[in-house]
Amino acid sequence: MTDLLDLARDLDAADPLRAHLDAFAEAPGVGAYLDGNSLGRPLRDTADRVAAFVREDWGTRLIRSWDEQWMELPMALGDRIGALALGAASGQTVVADSTSVLIYKLMRAAATAAQGRTELVIEAGNFPTDRFMAEGVAAETGMTVVWLEPDAVHGVTVADIEAVVSERTALVSLSHVDYRSGALADMPAITAAVHGAGALMMWDLCHSVGVVPMQLDEWGVDMAVGCTYKYLNGGPGSPAFAYLRSEHQGVLRQPIQGWWSAADIFAMGPSYVPAGGIRQLLSGTPPVLSMLAMQGMLDLIEQATIEGVRAKSRSLTDLAVRAYDEVLAPLGVRLLSPRDAELRGGHVTIGHPDFREVTQRLWTEGIIPDFRFPDGIRLGLSPLSTSHVETITGVLAVRDALETRDR
Ligand SMILES: *Cc1c(COP(=O)(O)O)cnc(C)c1O
C-alpha cells in the first residue's frame, strides 16, 4: 500500500501553486480545512485591507468615495470576475445582493419575457434556494415547474434536457457543479440543447466560479448567478454576482427596480426608467464593505490563472479519490462523486451512515469537512488554500474516526 502522506508531500513539492498557500491567514488548531467550498478562508492581508478601508476610503474620504470609486465598484468587480473566471467580456457581470435574490430577479425577468411559454425546467435535487425561487416565480406568473430527476452521482446530461424541453419551455435553470455530488454539467452542450428548443438558459455557478474555467460568452449562456464567499473567499455573506448577456440587457426586465437600477440614479425623477447597461440588475445601495475581501482572492486567481487553479483542483480531488479507494472504501464508505476528474468540480463527496457523528467529532478536533444531509461528507478542496498533505490528513482523520467510533 502506498504511503499516502509521502505521496501527498511529493505532490506538494511539485505543485506550481504551493507558494499561494502562505497567502491565507493561519487558523491555529485547524489540521485540515476541507470546507473552502462553503466558506473560503480569509487571506492574510484581508484584515489590513478592511482596516485601511475604514481609515482612508471611508474614514477620510467620507461620502466623496462614492463618486471617487464606490459607484462603479459593482460593475468594475463584476467585469473582473467575468474576465478572470467566467469567460465574459465587460459590461455583462455585476456584483449585488445575494445569490438567492439574483436568482429571483433573473428567473422572474425570464418568466415575464416568456411570450406564451409556460414551463420552468429545474432539477429536483438542486440547491433549495434555486428550487424555492422557481416555485415562487411559477406561482406568481402562472407557470409550471418541470422537475428533472437525473442520476444522483453524475448529474444532468444533454439527453435528460432533450427529453423535457419543448416549445413550452421558457427557462432551464441548472447548477454548473452540483452542490452535493460535485458533478460538472456539460455547459456548452446543455446550453445549445436548451437554445435548440428556443428557451433561455440560466446557470448557477456557486460551486464552480473560481475553480472550474468556463466561457459564458462563447457558449451562448443567457444568464448566470454565483456566490463570492465560496471559492472567491469574499467572507460570510459577501454579495453575489449576476451575468446577463448583453443582447438581453434592456429586453429582459428585472422585477426589483430600485433607484440604483435607474437610468439616472440622482435624477430623483417622477417615474422609473431602467439603466441601459448591466447596472439595470442592481436595486439598492451596494454593500461596499462586503466587497473588499474578494478583491485579494481575485488578485491571487489572476496570478495563478483559472486554468492553473483547475489543474491543482484536479490533482487534489484525484488524490482524495485515490485515498478513498485505499482507506475508506474498505470501511464501507460510498463514493458519491464522479470518478473521472473531467466530470467533477472542486469537491469530493463520500457517504456513510455514521458521518453525522463523525463530522461532529472531527470539528472538535480541528478537522473540518462539511456534512450534508442525510449521510454525506463533502471534502471541499479550495485549490489555492489547500495542500495535498492537508487533503490526506483529512481523509486519514475520517478513517480514524470511523475506526474508533462507539457502536
Ligand atoms: C451556496 C449556494 C447558494 C447560496 O445562496 P445565498 O443566497 O448566498 O444564500 C445558492 N445556490 C447554490 C447552488 C449554492 O451552492
PDB file of C-alpha atoms and ligand atoms in Angstrom, residues 98-101 103 126-127 129-130 175 177 179 204 206-207 227 229-230, ligand 1:
ATOM      1  CA  SER A  98     -27.272  37.502  -2.547  1.00  0.00           C
ATOM      2  CA  THR A  99     -27.379  34.587  -4.964  1.00  0.00           C
ATOM      3  CA  SER A 100     -30.959  33.909  -3.857  1.00  0.00           C
ATOM      4  CA  VAL A 101     -32.149  37.416  -4.729  1.00  0.00           C
ATOM      5  CA  ILE A 103     -31.822  34.082  -8.990  1.00  0.00           C
ATOM      6  CA  ASN A 126     -30.809  21.443  -6.961  1.00  0.00           C
ATOM      7  CA  PHE A 127     -29.875  23.666  -4.022  1.00  0.00           C
ATOM      8  CA  THR A 129     -32.971  28.335  -2.828  1.00  0.00           C
ATOM      9  CA  ASP A 130     -32.884  27.625  -6.582  1.00  0.00           C
ATOM     10  CA  SER A 175     -26.145  24.252 -11.352  1.00  0.00           C
ATOM     11  CA  VAL A 177     -21.317  21.953 -10.378  1.00  0.00           C
ATOM     12  CA  TYR A 179     -23.513  21.150  -4.593  1.00  0.00           C
ATOM     13  CA  ASP A 204     -25.918  28.715 -11.040  1.00  0.00           C
ATOM     14  CA  CYS A 206     -21.896  28.920  -6.871  1.00  0.00           C
ATOM     15  CA  HIS A 207     -19.794  25.741  -6.806  1.00  0.00           C
ATOM     16  CA  CYS A 227     -21.540  33.258  -4.845  1.00  0.00           C
ATOM     17  CA  TYR A 229     -17.968  33.628  -0.382  1.00  0.00           C
ATOM     18  CA  LYS A 230     -17.139  30.096  -1.575  1.00  0.00           C
TER      19      LYS A 230
HETATM   20  C1  LIG B   1     -24.280  28.347  -1.807  1.00  0.00           C
HETATM   21  C2  LIG B   1     -25.352  28.305  -2.836  1.00  0.00           C
HETATM   22  C3  LIG B   1     -26.363  29.265  -2.872  1.00  0.00           C
HETATM   23  C4  LIG B   1     -26.393  30.320  -1.806  1.00  0.00           C
HETATM   24  O1  LIG B   1     -27.323  31.306  -1.956  1.00  0.00           O
HETATM   25  P1  LIG B   1     -27.298  32.552  -0.931  1.00  0.00           P
HETATM   26  O2  LIG B   1     -28.327  33.439  -1.417  1.00  0.00           O
HETATM   27  O3  LIG B   1     -25.917  33.113  -0.941  1.00  0.00           O
HETATM   28  O4  LIG B   1     -27.563  32.002   0.433  1.00  0.00           O
HETATM   29  C5  LIG B   1     -27.297  29.210  -3.898  1.00  0.00           C
HETATM   30  N1  LIG B   1     -27.249  28.226  -4.837  1.00  0.00           N
HETATM   31  C6  LIG B   1     -26.287  27.258  -4.812  1.00  0.00           C
HETATM   32  C7  LIG B   1     -26.266  26.187  -5.850  1.00  0.00           C
HETATM   33  C8  LIG B   1     -25.332  27.272  -3.801  1.00  0.00           C
HETATM   34  O5  LIG B   1     -24.405  26.320  -3.757  1.00  0.00           O
END
